[in-house]
């Protein structure tokens, strides 16, 4: 789901192409790479754990946290060796954190692994591949640590370092009474939208006040009435380390989708919190904080990548910053000022040549191009040259793309040499030494690093400003009190306060790593060479071939590539004791023609590594002149080519026959093309060439006479290319030229294959009939009948039908057409079938039953193109033997599924632009008339959505009045869903009808059928017949059910025992919902709105809910189901509908006030929560997240219709009366059961999910159109230590 935003820690293995005879050497698992120049260790990404890595690095670079964790010894935490002992009390999470921090400090490796830590969390491979929110992880990890450290001296570690308090106050303006509520925090969550920065957000939250006046008064407990009041919030206590979470993700209610806020949001490196605190009499140092970590999110709201900027407080890293010279690049400037910017090849080559490693990510290459010329690749070059990656692939001789196509470099042959000036001035280095100053003159100032999983890079302090805005921007901020000073002995001392047992473990691990690296280095430098011995080879057919068995001619030796060529030569002289004379070593390769020598190795003092001799290299050992008495040419220019040569075979009498034969021939690349005549003993003729990929006669190109002296290489021939040689006297093929290009053209005479499908016996099943493109189909049919020796009568009652590659018979070909007019190619297969071919005014149509077409089930019918849809439908029903007239026709769309319906039954097939060979679907059911909608109608009676408590009387009444659809399983949540719905039937209603008309007709039908059920209108009576006629004749409403009213769904519904409980006096007593996933979805409010404007869609269903009293909802009214929690029981009273006017804002304060008024309770004595039935969870609605600026009189953007509540019509709100129930829990027993069932289903599906991951070749290849899976919650499993 995250696309390319994840950055892999392990380099992918390139898909190298090895020549024939070479093999890939499988290397053993290499030890971890040592630390880079920064002397800091990163963390490996397990697939989706970049968020975890960023947070762990922040905690690691918080020395006070790290050392407090180190101070807990094995006597308190236990030992990892005893973790599998059920009797031992081992606190695995803090132990694994200690070990991980020790590895980051002391172990000499580029990146440490978090696998042991995530195993202690109880995570599976599936959870390690899924990315989560780092703000959520921060809270969950701290909670897990607090639980793990219960009963130890570090039980208050999190509370001591990160815990602070906020006080919320409401002051009555009349009696000055102060209502106060204190709230703990581990991190401050601040808004980003419509704010300029952190200080602005803190000012709005902790300085500005919310005023209660006018119609938004506050109920004062002292005054016992509604009064004017002021609400404010202040920071009461501050922690040593302040964590700030930025709310960058919001919900767009217009587009109905989440989005990331990328606007500019500043934050200071040092901040004074004194203006935001309740107490301000202390020294400023108590309120001053310094920024030391910034966690950055790159991407969107549905995926991305995290990395972190860290300040090295203890100077543990080696800060060396590489800074590009600020002078403009001379070459690029010349290109920019000239016309060369139109040449993308030169621009990209110039940009890459300025990089020291000549290597760049493709995305950065596009950004540098934009910076240099002022236009992006898409605007400047895409129209002419295509996408950037495709352009780089087409110029592979200049640009080298990595195997994953994410990075690009210049080929070695195209590297531009740098001048001495550029080489000396291109980069300058700033280090911590006195030779070049760092960010400031004070060398004791800590420096910043960018830690991106396993990659650690130094950065400047000013680089933090780049994370103020954009898709890659700051997401979490970490501050430490400025007065916190580190002891001098901790500076640049990674062993400071690390426990002795961890020091010993890390020292032993470093010694083991050094040994493994030495062994691996030795193994990696040993390469296998294939030695081809010259005395045991001979030269023929343009290449070298073994004169003896391969085992005797080729020896495999293993050699250290760090040794020199002279060492190799001396070793071979000792090995080959029979060798006499000079020994020359040359690089050879196996090509299709045999073995060819390319380059002679020279310079005995050079190592094999310097000469780029790789594993599996072929080395030819010879005297450097001849092999078997034949002088051998070497080099790329004379590489032998194995070509396929086609020429005419001659008969014994010397006459040419008409059969072409193909034979392989070997020619040197630098030989003239004319030598092919000598090889075939042909004095002269015409040569045609074709690439290895071309097939058929269209790909042949004649070589002009003046080009016969060109070489095979100059004409672009490669191994496997084909050459056709035609004698000058041959007339089987003719030459033609078009636009100066010679091509070979076959004679017009060819053949078609005709198969007997007349169900008549014949000696031959199929015959080949010679024809040309101008041959008439009638002549081919008559020839086929004669050659198949069938009855002559078939000439009047047969036709030819093309057969496609799947064996399906296509529409017959008219006899009057030529092959060219019928678009038939030579070699096509035709079927000779009974029946006449359609005339020019007739159509042959295929049709099948059902909503889709299955191979082999199609039937066909021939109709006049002037026939109507009704006539065509009648013919197809007769052909298929189907009774009745309740059918309609649909076209088949490009997905071979049911498409557009043929509604106009009187329209002709020609008017509907149907053609011969089209397939129609015969679908059961009558289409609604034009301008009508076919809408399924359900009756809805709400019940307690969670199965909570009702009284026995209410319960019996609810069960009697509840109509349930059959039980089903909600596959999305894995829970048993039961809804109070009953299907009343499919109803046809005019698109011009309003929602009020629908309700009115529903009430009319309900009353009439109810009277029939009660016997007021006996069957067969005039009154009953009258009302049946009225119902069927309605212009707005038609029952799409049985003509017998006793069989309609309405009547069956009214015969239920609960029917007497419902009384619907009028349309105002009905509430209309759309039905989504068997639940009420969107509330349809406006009774005057036309149905076609309600966005009902093709298969939208409507459920109607009877009400006890009239209802007229406005556009700002929200209908909520409220339930009051019963004191002392984990149950709720039956639900009550509450209408909430959100004109003044959909805020928590407004909702709490409305609920308090609804239940006649004091607003400060209630707690409310929203219920999420799919998760069996209640989320409390906070009463302190809404503030109004006193000066601006402008509401902030807090909205209950956004995250995390997403409040909408029909949602359930739980209400708790704090006067009788002060429990914090909102859940019920059924919620516990539902969660347990979900957990069991998730565990049961884990195996299948892991199997899918193994089968998938790319776990993150989601495409733009791919559906996103449901978001999974994050959890850490901790044992009980109380």
Coordinates of N, CA and C in Angstrom, one line a residue, residues 504-656:
X504 N 30.6 -6.4 28.2 CA 31.3 -7.7 27.9 C 30.7 -8.3 26.6
X505 N 29.4 -8.3 26.6 CA 28.7 -8.9 25.4 C 29.0 -8.2 24.1
X506 N 29.0 -6.8 24.2 CA 29.3 -6.1 23.0 C 30.8 -6.2 22.5
X507 N 31.7 -6.3 23.5 CA 33.1 -6.5 23.2 C 33.3 -7.9 22.5
X508 N 32.7 -8.9 23.0 CA 32.8 -10.2 22.4 C 32.2 -10.2 21.0
X509 N 31.1 -9.5 20.9 CA 30.4 -9.5 19.6 C 31.3 -8.7 18.5
X510 N 32.0 -7.7 19.0 CA 32.9 -7.0 18.0 C 34.0 -7.8 17.6
X511 N 34.6 -8.6 18.5 CA 35.7 -9.5 18.2 C 35.2 -10.6 17.2
X512 N 34.0 -11.1 17.4 CA 33.4 -12.1 16.5 C 33.1 -11.5 15.1
X513 N 32.7 -10.2 15.1 CA 32.4 -9.6 13.8 C 33.7 -9.4 13.0
X514 N 34.8 -9.0 13.7 CA 36.1 -8.8 13.0 C 36.5 -10.1 12.4
X515 N 36.4 -11.2 13.1 CA 36.8 -12.5 12.6 C 36.0 -12.9 11.4
X516 N 34.7 -12.7 11.5 CA 33.8 -13.1 10.4 C 34.1 -12.2 9.2
X517 N 34.4 -10.9 9.4 CA 34.6 -10.1 8.2 C 35.9 -10.5 7.5
X518 N 37.0 -10.9 8.3 CA 38.2 -11.3 7.7 C 38.0 -12.6 6.9
X519 N 37.2 -13.5 7.5 CA 37.0 -14.7 6.7 C 36.1 -14.5 5.5
X520 N 35.2 -13.6 5.6 CA 34.3 -13.3 4.5 C 35.1 -12.6 3.4
X521 N 36.0 -11.7 3.8 CA 36.8 -10.9 2.8 C 37.6 -11.9 2.0
X522 N 38.2 -12.8 2.7 CA 39.1 -13.8 2.0 C 38.2 -14.6 1.0
X523 N 37.0 -15.1 1.5 CA 36.2 -15.9 0.6 C 35.6 -15.1 -0.5
X524 N 35.3 -13.8 -0.3 CA 34.7 -13.0 -1.4 C 35.8 -12.7 -2.5
X525 N 37.0 -12.7 -2.1 CA 38.1 -12.3 -3.1 C 38.6 -13.5 -3.9
X526 N 38.1 -14.7 -3.6 CA 38.5 -15.9 -4.3 C 37.5 -16.1 -5.5
X527 N 38.0 -16.1 -6.7 CA 37.2 -16.2 -7.9 C 37.6 -17.5 -8.6
X528 N 36.6 -18.0 -9.3 CA 36.9 -19.2 -10.2 C 37.1 -18.8 -11.6
X529 N 38.2 -19.3 -12.2 CA 38.5 -19.0 -13.6 C 38.4 -20.2 -14.4
X530 N 37.9 -20.1 -15.6 CA 37.8 -21.2 -16.6 C 39.0 -21.0 -17.5
X531 N 39.9 -21.9 -17.4 CA 41.1 -21.8 -18.3 C 40.9 -22.7 -19.5
X532 N 41.0 -22.1 -20.7 CA 40.9 -22.9 -21.9 C 42.3 -23.0 -22.5
X533 N 42.8 -24.2 -22.6 CA 44.2 -24.5 -23.0 C 44.3 -24.5 -24.5
X534 N 45.1 -23.6 -25.1 CA 45.2 -23.4 -26.5 C 45.6 -24.7 -27.3
X535 N 46.6 -25.5 -26.8 CA 47.0 -26.7 -27.5 C 45.9 -27.7 -27.7
X536 N 44.9 -27.6 -26.9 CA 43.8 -28.6 -27.0 C 42.5 -28.0 -27.7
X537 N 42.7 -26.9 -28.5 CA 41.7 -26.3 -29.3 C 42.1 -26.2 -30.7
X538 N 41.1 -26.2 -31.6 CA 41.4 -25.9 -33.0 C 40.4 -24.9 -33.5
X539 N 40.8 -24.2 -34.6 CA 40.0 -23.1 -35.1 C 39.3 -23.5 -36.4
X540 N 38.0 -23.5 -36.5 CA 37.3 -23.8 -37.7 C 35.9 -23.1 -37.6
X541 N 35.3 -22.8 -38.7 CA 33.9 -22.2 -38.8 C 34.0 -20.8 -38.1
X542 N 35.1 -20.1 -38.1 CA 35.2 -18.8 -37.6 C 35.4 -18.7 -36.1
X543 N 35.5 -19.8 -35.4 CA 35.6 -19.7 -33.9 C 36.4 -20.9 -33.4
X544 N 36.8 -20.8 -32.1 CA 37.6 -21.9 -31.5 C 36.7 -22.9 -30.9
X545 N 37.1 -24.2 -31.1 CA 36.3 -25.3 -30.6 C 37.3 -26.3 -30.0
X546 N 36.8 -27.1 -28.9 CA 37.7 -28.1 -28.3 C 38.1 -29.2 -29.3
X547 N 39.4 -29.5 -29.3 CA 39.8 -30.7 -30.1 C 39.6 -32.0 -29.4
X548 N 39.5 -31.9 -28.1 CA 39.3 -33.1 -27.2 C 38.1 -32.9 -26.4
X549 N 37.9 -33.7 -25.4 CA 36.7 -33.5 -24.5 C 36.8 -32.2 -23.7
X550 N 35.6 -31.6 -23.4 CA 35.6 -30.4 -22.6 C 36.4 -30.5 -21.3
X551 N 36.4 -31.7 -20.6 CA 37.1 -31.9 -19.4 C 38.6 -31.8 -19.6
X552 N 39.1 -32.1 -20.7 CA 40.5 -32.1 -21.0 C 40.9 -30.7 -21.5
X553 N 40.0 -30.0 -22.2 CA 40.4 -28.7 -22.8 C 40.2 -27.6 -21.9
X554 N 39.3 -27.7 -20.9 CA 39.0 -26.6 -20.0 C 39.3 -27.0 -18.5
X555 N 40.1 -26.2 -17.8 CA 40.4 -26.5 -16.4 C 39.8 -25.3 -15.6
X556 N 39.2 -25.7 -14.4 CA 38.7 -24.6 -13.5 C 39.6 -24.5 -12.3
X557 N 40.1 -23.3 -12.1 CA 41.0 -23.0 -11.0 C 40.4 -21.9 -10.2
X558 N 40.8 -21.9 -8.9 CA 40.4 -20.8 -7.9 C 41.6 -20.0 -7.6
X559 N 41.4 -18.7 -7.6 CA 42.5 -17.8 -7.5 C 42.0 -16.5 -6.7
X560 N 43.0 -15.9 -5.9 CA 42.7 -14.7 -5.2 C 42.8 -13.5 -6.1
X561 N 41.7 -12.7 -6.3 CA 41.8 -11.6 -7.2 C 42.6 -10.5 -6.7
X562 N 43.1 -10.5 -5.5 CA 44.0 -9.5 -5.0 C 45.5 -9.7 -5.5
X563 N 45.7 -10.9 -6.0 CA 47.0 -11.2 -6.5 C 47.2 -10.7 -7.9
X564 N 48.4 -10.6 -8.4 CA 48.7 -10.0 -9.7 C 48.6 -11.0 -10.8
X565 N 48.6 -10.4 -12.1 CA 48.6 -11.2 -13.3 C 49.9 -12.1 -13.3
X566 N 51.0 -11.5 -12.9 CA 52.3 -12.3 -12.9 C 52.2 -13.5 -11.9
X567 N 51.5 -13.3 -10.8 CA 51.4 -14.5 -9.9 C 50.5 -15.6 -10.5
X568 N 49.5 -15.1 -11.3 CA 48.6 -16.1 -12.0 C 49.4 -16.9 -13.0
X569 N 50.3 -16.1 -13.8 CA 51.1 -16.7 -14.8 C 52.0 -17.8 -14.2
X570 N 52.7 -17.4 -13.1 CA 53.7 -18.3 -12.5 C 53.0 -19.6 -12.0
X571 N 51.8 -19.4 -11.4 CA 51.0 -20.5 -10.9 C 50.7 -21.5 -12.1
X572 N 50.3 -20.9 -13.2 CA 49.9 -21.7 -14.4 C 51.1 -22.5 -15.0
X573 N 52.3 -21.8 -15.0 CA 53.4 -22.5 -15.5 C 53.8 -23.7 -14.6
X574 N 53.6 -23.5 -13.3 CA 53.9 -24.7 -12.5 C 52.8 -25.8 -12.6
X575 N 51.6 -25.3 -12.9 CA 50.5 -26.3 -13.0 C 50.6 -27.0 -14.3
X576 N 50.9 -26.3 -15.4 CA 51.0 -26.9 -16.7 C 52.5 -27.2 -17.1
X577 N 52.9 -28.4 -16.5 CA 54.3 -28.7 -16.7 C 54.7 -29.0 -18.1
X578 N 53.7 -29.3 -19.0 CA 54.0 -29.6 -20.4 C 54.1 -28.3 -21.3
X579 N 53.9 -27.2 -20.7 CA 53.9 -25.9 -21.5 C 55.3 -25.6 -21.9
X580 N 55.5 -25.2 -23.2 CA 56.7 -24.7 -23.7 C 56.5 -23.4 -24.4
X581 N 57.5 -22.5 -24.3 CA 57.4 -21.2 -25.0 C 56.7 -20.2 -24.2
X582 N 56.3 -19.1 -24.9 CA 55.6 -18.0 -24.3 C 54.2 -18.3 -23.9
X583 N 53.8 -17.9 -22.7 CA 52.4 -18.1 -22.3 C 51.7 -16.7 -22.3
X584 N 50.7 -16.6 -23.1 CA 49.8 -15.4 -23.2 C 48.4 -15.7 -22.6
X585 N 47.9 -14.8 -21.8 CA 46.6 -15.0 -21.2 C 45.7 -14.0 -21.8
X586 N 44.6 -14.4 -22.3 CA 43.6 -13.5 -22.9 C 42.2 -13.8 -22.4
X587 N 41.4 -12.7 -22.3 CA 40.0 -12.9 -21.9 C 39.2 -13.4 -23.1
X588 N 38.5 -14.5 -22.9 CA 37.6 -15.0 -24.0 C 36.2 -15.1 -23.5
X589 N 35.3 -15.3 -24.5 CA 33.9 -15.5 -24.1 C 33.3 -16.5 -25.0
X590 N 32.3 -17.3 -24.5 CA 31.6 -18.2 -25.3 C 30.4 -17.5 -26.0
X591 N 30.5 -17.6 -27.3 CA 29.4 -17.0 -28.1 C 28.7 -18.1 -28.9
X592 N 27.6 -17.9 -29.5 CA 26.9 -19.0 -30.2 C 27.7 -19.7 -31.2
X593 N 28.7 -19.1 -31.8 CA 29.5 -19.7 -32.8 C 30.7 -20.6 -32.2
X594 N 31.0 -20.3 -31.0 CA 32.1 -21.0 -30.3 C 32.8 -20.1 -29.3
X595 N 34.1 -20.3 -29.1 CA 34.9 -19.5 -28.2 C 35.6 -18.4 -29.0
X596 N 35.6 -17.2 -28.5 CA 36.2 -16.1 -29.2 C 37.1 -15.3 -28.2
X597 N 38.3 -14.9 -28.7 CA 39.3 -14.1 -27.9 C 39.0 -12.6 -28.1
X598 N 38.9 -11.9 -26.9 CA 38.6 -10.5 -27.0 C 39.8 -9.6 -26.6
X599 N 40.5 -9.9 -25.6 CA 41.5 -9.0 -25.0 C 42.6 -9.8 -24.4
X600 N 43.8 -9.3 -24.7 CA 45.0 -9.9 -24.1 C 45.4 -9.2 -22.9
X601 N 45.6 -9.9 -21.8 CA 46.0 -9.3 -20.5 C 47.4 -9.0 -20.4
X602 N 47.7 -7.7 -20.1 CA 49.1 -7.2 -20.0 C 49.3 -6.5 -18.7
X603 N 50.6 -6.5 -18.2 CA 50.9 -5.8 -17.0 C 50.9 -6.8 -15.8
X604 N 52.1 -7.5 -15.6 CA 52.2 -8.5 -14.6 C 52.1 -7.9 -13.2
X605 N 52.3 -6.6 -13.1 CA 52.3 -6.0 -11.7 C 50.8 -5.6 -11.3
X606 N 49.9 -5.7 -12.2 CA 48.5 -5.3 -11.9 C 47.8 -6.5 -11.3
X607 N 46.9 -6.2 -10.3 CA 46.1 -7.3 -9.7 C 44.9 -7.6 -10.6
X608 N 44.3 -8.8 -10.4 CA 43.2 -9.2 -11.2 C 42.0 -8.3 -10.9
X609 N 41.9 -7.8 -9.7 CA 40.8 -6.9 -9.4 C 40.9 -5.6 -10.2
X610 N 42.1 -5.1 -10.3 CA 42.3 -3.8 -11.1 C 42.0 -4.1 -12.5
X611 N 42.3 -5.3 -13.0 CA 42.0 -5.6 -14.4 C 40.6 -6.0 -14.6
X612 N 39.7 -5.9 -13.6 CA 38.3 -6.2 -13.6 C 38.0 -7.7 -14.1
X613 N 38.9 -8.6 -13.6 CA 38.6 -10.0 -13.9 C 37.7 -10.5 -12.8
X614 N 36.5 -11.0 -13.2 CA 35.4 -11.3 -12.3 C 35.3 -12.8 -12.2
X615 N 34.5 -13.2 -11.2 CA 34.2 -14.6 -11.0 C 33.6 -15.3 -12.2
X616 N 34.1 -16.5 -12.6 CA 33.6 -17.2 -13.7 C 34.2 -16.7 -15.0
X617 N 35.2 -15.9 -15.0 CA 35.8 -15.4 -16.3 C 36.4 -16.5 -17.1
X618 N 36.3 -16.4 -18.4 CA 37.0 -17.4 -19.3 C 38.3 -16.8 -19.7
X619 N 39.4 -17.6 -19.5 CA 40.8 -17.2 -19.8 C 41.3 -18.2 -20.8
X620 N 41.8 -17.7 -22.0 CA 42.4 -18.5 -23.0 C 43.9 -18.5 -22.9
X621 N 44.5 -19.6 -22.7 CA 46.0 -19.8 -22.5 C 46.6 -20.2 -23.9
X622 N 47.4 -19.4 -24.5 CA 48.0 -19.7 -25.8 C 49.3 -18.9 -26.0
X623 N 49.8 -19.0 -27.2 CA 51.1 -18.3 -27.5 C 50.9 -16.9 -28.0
X624 N 49.6 -16.5 -28.2 CA 49.3 -15.1 -28.7 C 49.3 -14.9 -30.2
X625 N 49.6 -16.0 -31.0 CA 49.6 -15.8 -32.4 C 48.7 -16.8 -33.1
X626 N 48.8 -18.1 -32.9 CA 48.0 -19.0 -33.7 C 47.6 -20.2 -32.8
X627 N 46.5 -20.9 -33.3 CA 46.0 -22.1 -32.6 C 45.9 -23.2 -33.6
X628 N 46.6 -24.2 -33.4 CA 46.6 -25.4 -34.3 C 47.1 -25.0 -35.7
X629 N 48.1 -24.1 -35.8 CA 48.6 -23.7 -37.0 C 47.8 -22.6 -37.8
X630 N 46.7 -22.2 -37.2 CA 45.9 -21.2 -37.9 C 46.0 -19.9 -37.1
X631 N 46.3 -18.8 -37.8 CA 46.3 -17.5 -37.1 C 44.9 -17.0 -36.8
X632 N 44.8 -16.6 -35.5 CA 43.5 -16.2 -35.0 C 43.4 -14.7 -34.8
X633 N 42.3 -14.2 -35.3 CA 42.0 -12.7 -35.1 C 41.3 -12.6 -33.8
X634 N 41.7 -11.5 -33.1 CA 41.1 -11.2 -31.7 C 40.4 -9.9 -31.7
X635 N 39.6 -9.6 -30.7 CA 39.0 -8.3 -30.5 C 37.5 -8.4 -30.8
X636 N 36.8 -7.3 -30.5 CA 35.4 -7.2 -30.7 C 35.0 -7.0 -32.1
X637 N 35.9 -6.4 -32.9 CA 35.5 -6.1 -34.3 C 35.4 -7.4 -35.1
X638 N 36.1 -8.4 -34.8 CA 36.0 -9.6 -35.6 C 35.2 -10.7 -34.9
X639 N 34.4 -10.4 -34.0 CA 33.6 -11.4 -33.3 C 32.7 -12.2 -34.2
X640 N 32.8 -13.5 -34.1 CA 32.0 -14.3 -35.1 C 30.5 -14.3 -34.8
X641 N 29.8 -14.2 -35.9 CA 28.3 -14.1 -35.9 C 27.8 -15.4 -36.5
X642 N 26.8 -16.0 -35.8 CA 26.1 -17.1 -36.2 C 24.8 -16.7 -36.9
X643 N 24.7 -16.7 -38.2 CA 23.5 -16.2 -38.9 C 22.7 -17.4 -39.5
X644 N 21.5 -17.2 -39.7 CA 20.6 -18.1 -40.4 C 20.5 -17.7 -41.8
X645 N 21.0 -18.4 -42.7 CA 21.0 -18.1 -44.2 C 19.9 -18.9 -44.9
X646 N 19.0 -18.2 -45.6 CA 18.0 -18.9 -46.4 C 18.3 -18.7 -47.8
X647 N 18.2 -19.9 -48.6 CA 18.5 -19.8 -50.0 C 17.7 -20.9 -50.7
X648 N 17.6 -20.9 -52.0 CA 16.8 -21.9 -52.7 C 17.6 -23.1 -52.9
X649 N 17.0 -24.3 -52.7 CA 17.7 -25.5 -52.9 C 17.5 -25.9 -54.4
X650 N 18.6 -26.5 -54.9 CA 18.6 -26.9 -56.4 C 18.3 -28.4 -56.5
X651 N 17.6 -28.8 -57.5 CA 17.4 -30.2 -57.8 C 18.6 -30.9 -58.4
X652 N 18.5 -32.2 -58.6 CA 19.6 -32.9 -59.2 C 19.9 -32.5 -60.6
X653 N 18.9 -32.1 -61.3 CA 19.1 -31.6 -62.7 C 19.6 -30.2 -62.8
X654 N 19.9 -29.6 -61.7 CA 20.3 -28.2 -61.7 C 19.3 -27.2 -61.8
X655 N 18.0 -27.6 -61.7 CA 16.9 -26.6 -61.7 C 16.6 -26.3 -60.3
X656 N 16.2 -25.0 -60.1 CA 15.8 -24.6 -58.8 C 14.4 -25.0 -58.5

